[in-house]
Steps between C-alpha positions, in 0.01 A plus 500: 500500500737764355249731331584761238223758511607689189495879511257491788144561374264208528409505128871442413536201732464148366203292610742261668661782695162610632407141582826439684445804714141383569621153599769626737470514877793742530611784272859618524652792313653840479264761646434670165411173334263416788317828431467409131302182584315637804162421353588131456640421847234594753482259789841342439814507707720780358873525551643834377871543442724790401689549172832342605348205687477249212667219690279568800195459276630167369581370846161608629330321214691180578411516868130549422505212251662274761208584727269360233379832362449574135712806425493750215828694485429779258726695263416781265560411136618142472634319806782352301625826347686694769231369732455267796526163326883495505550599866231261606656201326837599654346493844327169430810329368710621794233354730539160331174516309439283194185488287272246666357191330134549408241221491251443220281780633785752520526478879854516638652254741446581869696812596584577143493863385381559141621815325314652205630797302209700359619711206402865454576780253841642584559879502679446169177376338275754668713801414558385141122467450444855611754652261441292185706198389862559597580130575402353159862403437778369721508661846635446850449629852773628734457622855708802601471409870846435647362401842582136421693513171850652462498809273775363268269208420209735422728730295632206291143391425397852405797540269442165336131553424557855385761373252272212397210733410243340733195691599555527878267537798672645802346393833572679831657794314516750778416551868549769763853376572588340167505793256819452300427152358266633229765755400762227470261288295446798267878544460549135410217499247625818334829318425311287248169667416380824344401776743167510312411142601139502625436444868169453682464540875192354663420564865234305692359322192123449532497656846353824632814711444590360161731722300654451153786704359673468164856628468833407340813327620675840510246636750405178682665579833330841513152342506279437800615153600446314829463153650151468354632568148600262225727643227464357149797575268441432133743342255634653177169432317258610771281802415251723679215605274161637599586460869580129460839328537540216251786266419461343151508118490709504184242423232629790288828310459315232302177657373413826327213611720419799276466268200238278670741283686680351197826322566813703436745394232726221621266398783263204525183479712533257794877478460791660685612842382769514230712649783395226740749241621552308175505808281739673742730200504512491120594866484750464785692226324486691169629822656782313677597321177503840330765617743316654793680431825339334800546820696330708231209258486464506873491878501253514213254264666571617858584147609791358699812423297509151661148426378580602141825300504332185639218530248742519209726224630220261608205547262186315596276340241238753387136430586275397216377813333184338356368365828180683605557734795302479822256775577680803640441595865 
């Protein structure tokens, strides 16, 4: 069982995570994570591993499972988000493992090893909850760790999301030896975003040494940041008010909140924005017909020239405007 224990406190673990730990014969994990669940693992076999021994943990879990033991391999946050789920499946696949056939009672074939991923709240969720609602609109996560990923790959991703105006959560932002990565990330973001862009830095969310700091993109690299920190960088609409970091969902584009939520002129409830895909296409064709070049349109909308050209040369049939829209996520 690949168990995500969330930020670490028992009250923030799912019931299934607690049950999985209770069912296990053997608990395997990084020493700090073992300490976080110490009150749940008395009397069990405990295998403690160091920070850089992820593959060792996965191999150990496989060996114990082959011995017929029920194993809980724990990760902080969610096991599938920069956690142990990926490395464990890599080890399993390299060992020739395939998901076993289960009988009507859920029992695997003899010798078969069943794997269950138990989800948990990632650091991204935990830190966001502590500072307000920064992830209400589109967001992504990027790890600054270059222990396994080439820096040019990380830099390209940082540059792309900065340009695209995502809210971004930076994992593994800084360590004792890796101190320049956060500075480089700041440089890349400042190419596309205002120096006043809000930034929240959360260290040890929901743990004993929890610390929250609000700053701006201009001063981000000067803040107290370490391996236990998650850095949340807002988008162009994110604000910090009353000690809370909030990214608007976009309702103000369609509704006049101050006027009781009435629909703005030109907009229709339950329908795409007038600047949504169909409205944008209509304006795009009109502007091009009026003489605007493909290059000028691409620059205006900050989209690739090839995309604008292909759209104008190969128009797709517009979706029905009167069809009711599904509930928004």
